[in-house]
mmCIF file of C-alpha atoms in Angstrom:
data_model
loop_
_atom_site.group_PDB
_atom_site.id
_atom_site.type_symbol
_atom_site.label_atom_id
_atom_site.label_comp_id
_atom_site.label_asym_id
_atom_site.label_seq_id
_atom_site.Cartn_x
_atom_site.Cartn_y
_atom_site.Cartn_z
ATOM 1 C CA MET U 1 -21.489 -99.092 -0.781
ATOM 2 C CA LYS U 2 -23.667 -97.601 2.078
ATOM 3 C CA LEU U 3 -22.463 -96.937 5.381
ATOM 4 C CA ARG U 4 -24.871 -96.848 8.470
ATOM 5 C CA ALA U 5 -24.840 -94.436 11.506
ATOM 6 C CA LYS U 6 -26.513 -94.083 14.580
ATOM 7 C CA CYS U 7 -26.886 -89.990 14.841
ATOM 8 C CA LEU U 8 -28.426 -88.553 18.013
ATOM 9 C CA LEU U 9 -30.043 -85.293 17.406
ATOM 10 C CA VAL U 10 -30.322 -83.429 20.727
ATOM 11 C CA GLY U 11 -30.761 -79.714 21.867
ATOM 12 C CA ASP U 12 -33.312 -77.698 24.024
ATOM 13 C CA ALA U 13 -36.991 -78.403 24.020
ATOM 14 C CA ALA U 14 -38.540 -76.345 20.820
ATOM 15 C CA VAL U 15 -35.296 -75.491 19.003
ATOM 16 C CA GLY U 16 -36.825 -77.103 16.194
ATOM 17 C CA LYS U 17 -34.807 -80.420 16.294
ATOM 18 C CA SER U 18 -37.765 -82.643 14.739
ATOM 19 C CA SER U 19 -38.365 -79.975 12.018
ATOM 20 C CA LEU U 20 -35.088 -80.155 10.735
ATOM 21 C CA ILE U 21 -35.454 -83.815 9.743
ATOM 22 C CA CYS U 22 -39.191 -84.284 9.209
ATOM 23 C CA SER U 23 -39.823 -85.300 5.448
ATOM 24 C CA ASP U 24 -42.228 -82.495 4.101
ATOM 25 C CA GLY U 25 -40.378 -79.298 5.341
ATOM 26 C CA THR U 26 -41.896 -77.261 8.208
ATOM 27 C CA LEU U 27 -43.971 -79.019 10.843
ATOM 28 C CA LYS U 28 -47.494 -77.041 11.043
ATOM 29 C CA ASN U 29 -47.961 -77.330 14.644
ATOM 30 C CA TYR U 30 -45.842 -77.920 17.202
ATOM 31 C CA SER U 31 -45.609 -81.270 18.799
ATOM 32 C CA MET U 32 -43.209 -81.944 21.705
ATOM 33 C CA THR U 33 -41.371 -84.888 21.093
ATOM 34 C CA THR U 34 -41.269 -86.660 24.666
ATOM 35 C CA GLY U 35 -39.350 -89.954 24.065
ATOM 36 C CA VAL U 36 -36.878 -90.679 21.209
ATOM 37 C CA GLU U 37 -38.005 -91.026 17.702
ATOM 38 C CA LEU U 38 -36.316 -92.733 15.140
ATOM 39 C CA VAL U 39 -35.981 -91.275 11.413
ATOM 40 C CA VAL U 40 -33.790 -92.901 8.678
ATOM 41 C CA LYS U 41 -32.732 -91.023 6.297
ATOM 42 C CA CYS U 42 -30.071 -91.572 3.537
ATOM 43 C CA ILE U 43 -27.432 -89.152 2.326
ATOM 44 C CA ASN U 44 -25.450 -89.410 -0.890
ATOM 45 C CA ILE U 45 -21.879 -88.498 -0.825
ATOM 46 C CA PRO U 46 -21.039 -86.397 -3.930
ATOM 47 C CA GLU U 47 -18.909 -87.533 -6.363
ATOM 48 C CA THR U 48 -18.764 -91.181 -5.091
ATOM 49 C CA PRO U 49 -20.895 -93.899 -5.485
ATOM 50 C CA HIS U 50 -21.569 -94.059 -1.473
ATOM 51 C CA SER U 51 -24.118 -93.318 0.834
ATOM 52 C CA VAL U 52 -24.520 -92.989 4.814
ATOM 53 C CA GLU U 53 -28.073 -94.228 5.980
ATOM 54 C CA PHE U 54 -28.633 -91.992 9.292
ATOM 55 C CA TYR U 55 -30.374 -93.664 11.697
ATOM 56 C CA ILE U 56 -31.575 -90.376 13.596
ATOM 57 C CA PHE U 57 -32.475 -90.773 17.054
ATOM 58 C CA ASP U 58 -34.564 -87.572 17.773
ATOM 59 C CA SER U 59 -34.486 -87.005 21.491
ATOM 60 C CA ALA U 60 -36.692 -84.976 23.747
ATOM 61 C CA GLY U 61 -35.088 -81.734 24.638
ATOM 62 C CA LYS U 62 -37.396 -81.303 27.833
ATOM 63 C CA GLU U 63 -35.453 -81.339 30.634
ATOM 64 C CA ALA U 64 -37.337 -83.623 33.047
ATOM 65 C CA LEU U 65 -37.518 -86.249 30.029
ATOM 66 C CA VAL U 66 -34.013 -86.104 29.346
ATOM 67 C CA ASP U 67 -32.420 -88.731 31.900
ATOM 68 C CA ALA U 68 -35.015 -91.585 30.436
ATOM 69 C CA CYS U 69 -34.086 -90.598 26.999
ATOM 70 C CA GLU U 70 -30.632 -90.741 27.645
ATOM 71 C CA LYS U 71 -30.933 -94.674 28.338
ATOM 72 C CA LEU U 72 -31.971 -94.784 24.667
ATOM 73 C CA TRP U 73 -29.177 -93.469 23.308
ATOM 74 C CA GLY U 74 -26.795 -96.251 23.214
ATOM 75 C CA GLU U 75 -23.507 -95.665 21.487
ATOM 76 C CA PRO U 76 -23.636 -92.968 18.774
ATOM 77 C CA SER U 77 -21.567 -92.687 15.357
ATOM 78 C CA LEU U 78 -22.558 -88.998 15.250
ATOM 79 C CA PHE U 79 -24.668 -86.293 16.545
ATOM 80 C CA CYS U 80 -26.458 -82.970 15.673
ATOM 81 C CA LEU U 81 -26.534 -80.523 18.537
ATOM 82 C CA VAL U 82 -29.112 -77.811 17.974
ATOM 83 C CA PHE U 83 -29.913 -74.335 19.407
ATOM 84 C CA ASP U 84 -32.002 -71.748 18.626
ATOM 85 C CA LEU U 85 -30.615 -68.620 17.502
ATOM 86 C CA THR U 86 -33.244 -66.412 18.800
ATOM 87 C CA ASN U 87 -32.757 -68.086 22.383
ATOM 88 C CA GLU U 88 -29.514 -67.235 23.853
ATOM 89 C CA GLN U 89 -30.298 -69.781 26.715
ATOM 90 C CA SER U 90 -30.358 -72.789 24.410
ATOM 91 C CA PHE U 91 -26.945 -71.726 23.173
ATOM 92 C CA VAL U 92 -25.646 -71.560 26.618
ATOM 93 C CA ASN U 93 -27.086 -75.248 27.439
ATOM 94 C CA CYS U 94 -24.993 -76.385 24.500
ATOM 95 C CA GLY U 95 -22.203 -77.098 27.110
ATOM 96 C CA ARG U 96 -24.179 -79.507 29.072
ATOM 97 C CA TRP U 97 -25.651 -81.506 26.054
ATOM 98 C CA LEU U 98 -22.290 -82.098 24.634
ATOM 99 C CA GLU U 99 -21.075 -83.150 28.269
ATOM 100 C CA ARG U 100 -24.028 -85.618 28.088
ATOM 101 C CA ILE U 101 -23.191 -86.516 24.468
ATOM 102 C CA ARG U 102 -19.359 -87.464 25.264
ATOM 103 C CA ARG U 103 -20.511 -89.780 28.035
ATOM 104 C CA HIS U 104 -21.699 -92.262 25.343
ATOM 105 C CA CYS U 105 -18.883 -91.877 23.043
ATOM 106 C CA ARG U 106 -16.492 -94.511 24.784
ATOM 107 C CA GLY U 107 -13.226 -92.571 23.483
ATOM 108 C CA PHE U 108 -14.406 -93.302 19.814
ATOM 109 C CA ARG U 109 -13.910 -90.328 17.368
ATOM 110 C CA VAL U 110 -17.704 -89.012 16.963
ATOM 111 C CA PRO U 111 -18.012 -86.727 14.668
ATOM 112 C CA GLY U 112 -20.374 -83.894 15.489
ATOM 113 C CA VAL U 113 -22.397 -80.569 14.079
ATOM 114 C CA LEU U 114 -23.249 -77.595 15.943
ATOM 115 C CA LEU U 115 -26.576 -76.254 14.524
ATOM 116 C CA GLY U 116 -28.100 -72.747 14.884
ATOM 117 C CA ASN U 117 -31.512 -73.002 13.742
ATOM 118 C CA LYS U 118 -34.280 -70.488 12.679
ATOM 119 C CA SER U 119 -31.973 -68.340 10.986
ATOM 120 C CA ASP U 120 -35.064 -66.975 8.912
ATOM 121 C CA LEU U 121 -36.007 -64.838 12.316
ATOM 122 C CA SER U 122 -33.103 -62.261 11.594
ATOM 123 C CA GLY U 123 -34.807 -59.822 13.411
ATOM 124 C CA ARG U 124 -35.044 -61.992 16.720
ATOM 125 C CA ARG U 125 -31.534 -63.286 16.722
ATOM 126 C CA GLU U 126 -29.802 -63.344 20.037
ATOM 127 C CA VAL U 127 -26.613 -65.370 19.293
ATOM 128 C CA GLN U 128 -24.080 -63.799 16.814
ATOM 129 C CA ALA U 129 -22.806 -66.175 14.161
ATOM 130 C CA SER U 130 -19.087 -65.592 15.349
ATOM 131 C CA VAL U 131 -19.688 -66.412 18.879
ATOM 132 C CA ALA U 132 -21.440 -69.648 17.922
ATOM 133 C CA LYS U 133 -18.431 -70.567 15.217
ATOM 134 C CA GLU U 134 -15.975 -69.944 17.795
ATOM 135 C CA TRP U 135 -17.525 -72.343 20.548
ATOM 136 C CA ALA U 136 -18.079 -74.940 17.843
ATOM 137 C CA GLN U 137 -14.654 -74.945 16.728
ATOM 138 C CA SER U 138 -13.205 -74.706 20.277
ATOM 139 C CA GLN U 139 -15.134 -78.209 20.960
ATOM 140 C CA GLY U 140 -13.982 -79.503 17.367
ATOM 141 C CA LEU U 141 -17.477 -79.301 15.980
ATOM 142 C CA GLU U 142 -18.704 -77.850 12.682
ATOM 143 C CA TYR U 143 -21.069 -75.153 12.658
ATOM 144 C CA HIS U 144 -24.181 -74.518 10.418
ATOM 145 C CA GLU U 145 -26.916 -72.232 10.391
ATOM 146 C CA THR U 146 -30.232 -73.583 9.566
ATOM 147 C CA SER U 147 -33.465 -72.774 8.968
ATOM 148 C CA ALA U 148 -36.525 -75.293 8.624
ATOM 149 C CA LYS U 149 -38.205 -73.128 6.583
ATOM 150 C CA GLU U 150 -35.524 -72.973 4.040
ATOM 151 C CA MET U 151 -35.278 -76.606 3.245
ATOM 152 C CA ASP U 152 -31.956 -76.150 1.079
ATOM 153 C CA SER U 153 -29.980 -75.434 3.915
ATOM 154 C CA SER U 154 -31.108 -78.362 6.202
ATOM 155 C CA ASP U 155 -29.260 -81.336 4.297
ATOM 156 C CA ALA U 156 -25.805 -79.582 4.432
ATOM 157 C CA PRO U 157 -24.994 -80.673 8.064
ATOM 158 C CA LEU U 158 -25.993 -83.909 7.602
ATOM 159 C CA LEU U 159 -23.751 -83.843 4.430
ATOM 160 C CA SER U 160 -20.706 -82.728 6.230
ATOM 161 C CA LEU U 161 -21.403 -85.559 9.027
ATOM 162 C CA ALA U 162 -21.576 -88.113 6.118
ATOM 163 C CA ARG U 163 -18.385 -86.922 4.668
ATOM 164 C CA ALA U 164 -16.667 -87.231 8.003
ATOM 165 C CA TYR U 165 -18.008 -90.517 8.915
ATOM 166 C CA TYR U 166 -16.897 -91.883 5.392
ATOM 167 C CA SER U 167 -13.419 -90.680 5.834
ATOM 168 C CA LEU U 168 -13.205 -92.663 9.573
ATOM 169 C CA TYR U 169 -14.390 -95.360 7.359
ATOM 170 C CA GLN U 170 -11.887 -95.305 4.868
ATOM 171 C CA GLU U 171 -9.097 -94.518 7.619
ATOM 172 C CA ASP U 172 -10.048 -97.646 9.080
ATOM 173 C CA CYS U 173 -9.737 -100.063 5.975
ATOM 174 C CA VAL U 174 -6.209 -98.795 5.450
ATOM 175 C CA ALA U 175 -5.520 -99.734 9.257
ATOM 176 C CA ALA U 176 -6.940 -102.989 8.390
ATOM 177 C CA LYS U 177 -4.843 -103.345 5.517
ATOM 178 C CA ASN U 178 -1.597 -102.671 7.124
ATOM 179 C CA LEU U 179 -2.085 -104.674 10.368
ATOM 180 C CA THR U 180 0.820 -106.931 11.519
ATOM 181 C CA LEU U 181 0.353 -110.278 12.755
ATOM 182 C CA GLY U 182 -0.673 -110.522 16.663
ATOM 183 C CA MET W 1 -0.517 -117.912 16.309
ATOM 184 C CA THR W 2 -0.424 -120.169 13.326
ATOM 185 C CA ASP W 3 -1.370 -124.008 14.059
ATOM 186 C CA SER W 4 -1.152 -126.565 11.142
ATOM 187 C CA SER W 5 -4.061 -128.372 12.460
ATOM 188 C CA PHE W 6 -6.131 -125.376 11.734
ATOM 189 C CA SER W 7 -7.377 -125.589 8.177
ATOM 190 C CA SER W 8 -8.858 -123.070 5.771
ATOM 191 C CA LEU W 9 -12.437 -123.555 5.318
ATOM 192 C CA ASP W 10 -14.292 -125.565 2.635
ATOM 193 C CA ALA W 11 -17.071 -123.347 3.386
ATOM 194 C CA LYS W 12 -19.141 -120.287 2.428
ATOM 195 C CA VAL W 13 -20.390 -117.340 3.763
ATOM 196 C CA VAL W 14 -23.980 -117.374 3.033
ATOM 197 C CA LEU W 15 -24.983 -114.078 5.036
ATOM 198 C CA ALA W 16 -23.530 -110.819 6.080
ATOM 199 C CA SER W 17 -24.951 -107.667 7.459
ATOM 200 C CA SER W 18 -22.536 -105.657 5.599
ATOM 201 C CA SER W 19 -21.229 -105.131 2.176
ATOM 202 C CA ASP W 20 -18.694 -103.158 0.947
ATOM 203 C CA GLU W 21 -17.642 -104.811 -2.692
ATOM 204 C CA SER W 22 -13.918 -103.599 -2.048
ATOM 205 C CA HIS W 23 -14.243 -105.962 1.407
ATOM 206 C CA PRO W 24 -16.485 -108.924 0.559
ATOM 207 C CA PRO W 25 -17.569 -111.168 3.292
ATOM 208 C CA GLU W 26 -15.942 -114.064 0.950
ATOM 209 C CA ASN W 27 -12.473 -112.719 2.415
ATOM 210 C CA ILE W 28 -13.458 -114.368 5.820
ATOM 211 C CA VAL W 29 -12.975 -117.663 4.137
ATOM 212 C CA ASP W 30 -10.284 -117.492 1.553
ATOM 213 C CA GLY W 31 -7.653 -118.455 4.094
ATOM 214 C CA ASN W 32 -5.962 -115.163 3.592
ATOM 215 C CA ILE W 33 -5.409 -113.060 6.343
ATOM 216 C CA ASN W 34 -4.457 -109.933 4.399
ATOM 217 C CA THR W 35 -7.901 -109.893 2.917
ATOM 218 C CA PHE W 36 -10.935 -109.086 4.885
ATOM 219 C CA TRP W 37 -14.688 -108.344 5.479
ATOM 220 C CA MET W 38 -15.217 -104.713 6.561
ATOM 221 C CA SER W 39 -18.348 -103.956 8.485
ATOM 222 C CA THR W 40 -19.764 -100.823 7.429
ATOM 223 C CA GLY W 41 -21.467 -99.389 10.786
ATOM 224 C CA MET W 42 -23.319 -99.986 13.779
ATOM 225 C CA PHE W 43 -23.851 -102.873 16.009
ATOM 226 C CA PRO W 44 -24.662 -105.645 15.756
ATOM 227 C CA GLN W 45 -22.777 -107.224 12.732
ATOM 228 C CA GLU W 46 -23.435 -110.910 11.629
ATOM 229 C CA PHE W 47 -22.085 -113.267 9.564
ATOM 230 C CA ILE W 48 -22.986 -116.906 8.571
ATOM 231 C CA ILE W 49 -20.690 -119.775 7.579
ATOM 232 C CA ARG W 50 -22.352 -122.952 5.999
ATOM 233 C CA PHE W 51 -20.303 -126.071 5.629
ATOM 234 C CA PRO W 52 -21.045 -128.407 2.539
ATOM 235 C CA GLU W 53 -22.224 -131.186 4.964
ATOM 236 C CA PRO W 54 -22.240 -131.660 9.103
ATOM 237 C CA THR W 55 -18.925 -130.848 10.129
ATOM 238 C CA THR W 56 -17.346 -131.688 13.892
ATOM 239 C CA ILE W 57 -15.667 -128.993 15.102
ATOM 240 C CA SER W 58 -13.470 -128.809 18.101
ATOM 241 C CA ALA W 59 -12.097 -125.219 18.037
ATOM 242 C CA LEU W 60 -11.889 -122.415 15.880
ATOM 243 C CA THR W 61 -9.457 -119.555 15.155
ATOM 244 C CA VAL W 62 -10.762 -115.790 14.614
ATOM 245 C CA ASP W 63 -8.485 -113.273 13.135
ATOM 246 C CA SER W 64 -10.231 -110.006 13.220
ATOM 247 C CA TYR W 65 -9.439 -106.212 14.131
ATOM 248 C CA ASN W 66 -11.410 -104.042 16.692
ATOM 249 C CA VAL W 67 -13.910 -106.519 17.579
ATOM 250 C CA LYS W 68 -14.877 -106.324 21.425
ATOM 251 C CA LYS W 69 -17.825 -108.834 21.775
ATOM 252 C CA LEU W 70 -18.408 -111.672 19.641
ATOM 253 C CA LYS W 71 -21.273 -114.463 20.143
ATOM 254 C CA ILE W 72 -21.012 -117.667 18.276
ATOM 255 C CA GLU W 73 -23.967 -119.718 17.593
ATOM 256 C CA LYS W 74 -24.420 -122.892 15.189
ATOM 257 C CA ASN W 75 -26.952 -125.433 13.787
ATOM 258 C CA ILE W 76 -27.277 -128.827 12.360
ATOM 259 C CA SER W 77 -29.983 -127.807 9.873
ATOM 260 C CA GLN W 78 -29.995 -127.200 6.190
ATOM 261 C CA SER W 79 -31.213 -123.836 6.410
ATOM 262 C CA ALA W 80 -29.562 -120.898 8.315
ATOM 263 C CA SER W 81 -32.147 -120.622 11.064
ATOM 264 C CA GLN W 82 -32.771 -121.883 14.681
ATOM 265 C CA PHE W 83 -29.355 -121.449 16.082
ATOM 266 C CA GLU W 84 -28.312 -122.383 19.597
ATOM 267 C CA SER W 85 -25.655 -120.411 21.336
ATOM 268 C CA VAL W 86 -22.386 -121.811 21.498
ATOM 269 C CA THR W 87 -20.124 -119.396 23.050
ATOM 270 C CA GLU W 88 -19.617 -115.665 23.893
ATOM 271 C CA LYS W 89 -16.085 -114.104 24.138
ATOM 272 C CA GLU W 90 -14.673 -110.610 25.120
ATOM 273 C CA PHE W 91 -11.535 -109.956 22.589
ATOM 274 C CA GLU W 92 -8.774 -107.695 23.925
ATOM 275 C CA SER W 93 -8.064 -104.253 22.024
ATOM 276 C CA THR W 94 -4.982 -104.775 19.652
ATOM 277 C CA GLU W 95 -3.211 -101.530 18.463
ATOM 278 C CA GLY W 96 -2.001 -101.873 14.926
ATOM 279 C CA HIS W 97 -2.011 -105.668 14.872
ATOM 280 C CA LEU W 98 -4.488 -108.679 14.162
ATOM 281 C CA GLN W 99 -6.652 -110.039 17.038
ATOM 282 C CA THR W 100 -5.877 -113.874 17.059
ATOM 283 C CA ASN W 101 -8.151 -115.767 19.313
ATOM 284 C CA ALA W 102 -8.439 -119.207 19.470
ATOM 285 C CA ILE W 103 -11.713 -120.306 20.859
ATOM 286 C CA SER W 104 -12.223 -124.083 21.959
ATOM 287 C CA LEU W 105 -15.926 -125.465 21.679
ATOM 288 C CA ASN W 106 -17.664 -128.170 23.002
ATOM 289 C CA PRO W 107 -17.253 -131.092 20.413
ATOM 290 C CA GLY W 108 -20.257 -131.358 18.184
ATOM 291 C CA SER W 109 -21.237 -131.252 14.611
ATOM 292 C CA ALA W 110 -22.717 -128.225 12.757
ATOM 293 C CA THR W 111 -23.656 -127.053 9.327
ATOM 294 C CA HIS W 112 -23.662 -123.598 9.613
ATOM 295 C CA LEU W 113 -22.101 -121.104 12.172
ATOM 296 C CA ARG W 114 -23.108 -117.615 13.118
ATOM 297 C CA PHE W 115 -21.084 -114.828 14.598
ATOM 298 C CA ILE W 116 -22.522 -112.045 15.809
ATOM 299 C CA ILE W 117 -20.377 -108.964 16.769
ATOM 300 C CA THR W 118 -22.052 -106.949 19.489
ATOM 301 C CA SER W 119 -19.622 -104.326 19.936
ATOM 302 C CA GLY W 120 -16.271 -103.108 18.811
ATOM 303 C CA TYR W 121 -13.445 -100.932 19.790
ATOM 304 C CA ASP W 122 -14.113 -98.692 16.693
ATOM 305 C CA HIS W 123 -17.008 -97.837 14.846
ATOM 306 C CA PHE W 124 -15.993 -100.273 12.097
ATOM 307 C CA VAL W 125 -14.298 -103.850 12.576
ATOM 308 C CA SER W 126 -12.811 -106.444 10.137
ATOM 309 C CA VAL W 127 -12.715 -109.996 10.125
ATOM 310 C CA HIS W 128 -10.051 -111.526 8.232
ATOM 311 C CA LYS W 129 -10.103 -115.199 8.792
ATOM 312 C CA VAL W 130 -12.005 -117.821 10.411
ATOM 313 C CA SER W 131 -10.276 -121.527 10.410
ATOM 314 C CA ILE W 132 -11.459 -124.518 12.192
ATOM 315 C CA LYS W 133 -9.854 -127.708 14.002
ATOM 316 C CA LYS W 134 -11.910 -130.675 13.624
#
């Protein structure tokens, strides 16, 4: 069985959102996403025959473009909030991004992950893992560190979202089985 | 609500936008509210029911869970295309029990009914039974 999820990918400009999901690893040249780009990615859930097809809405991070992009967000099922580990301001701004996302969630349970990106640039790190992790937990998000340069880590966040979404599906199936007459 | 004038369908689901083998679309027309079709994420979601012959329908009931907005279309063609709009409904949210909604239609004949769920009260919605009144 294949579940389908609309996943928002947001965060400040130039934190590396598009690099995380591009198919052939690191983008060689930076090109700013100026609208919302759709990328479809399928993630298998290990030890089950099931998968989640992600419709990833890669949304421009530049402040001037956010209002226009937000109109295209619709109703997300999942989200990835990305910041740059070498840029503290991009971490500070995550609170505002989260407020924006939550406005689109209509009271649904929408699993999300916080991603500290560019973990390969350890010498320039400005945000400590413990600080980011603590904030993520306080907001009910799972925390991951990624580097688009090291591809092996970049599927882990989507896998954790896929698992969370699958368990929501299972809960809803159980609820549907146990309904009483109206 | 149970009304003996509503009969189970002598009909088939010929298309559904989601398919979990454990909760297949056939469950919508098997007459049993304990079995259901489950949508597997995102909206809109739709399914199309085909009758063996043009059938006059004056009303139908839909038993579902977490469905918010539902559009119904029909046609009187042999193929599942060229639908005309019939009605649009917004169901109320029900916690822990089935949504049972009776929908009256302008009398008319149909060979296909198309149900489009454009939004829900949760990520996933279920449709347990559709029955019709001729």
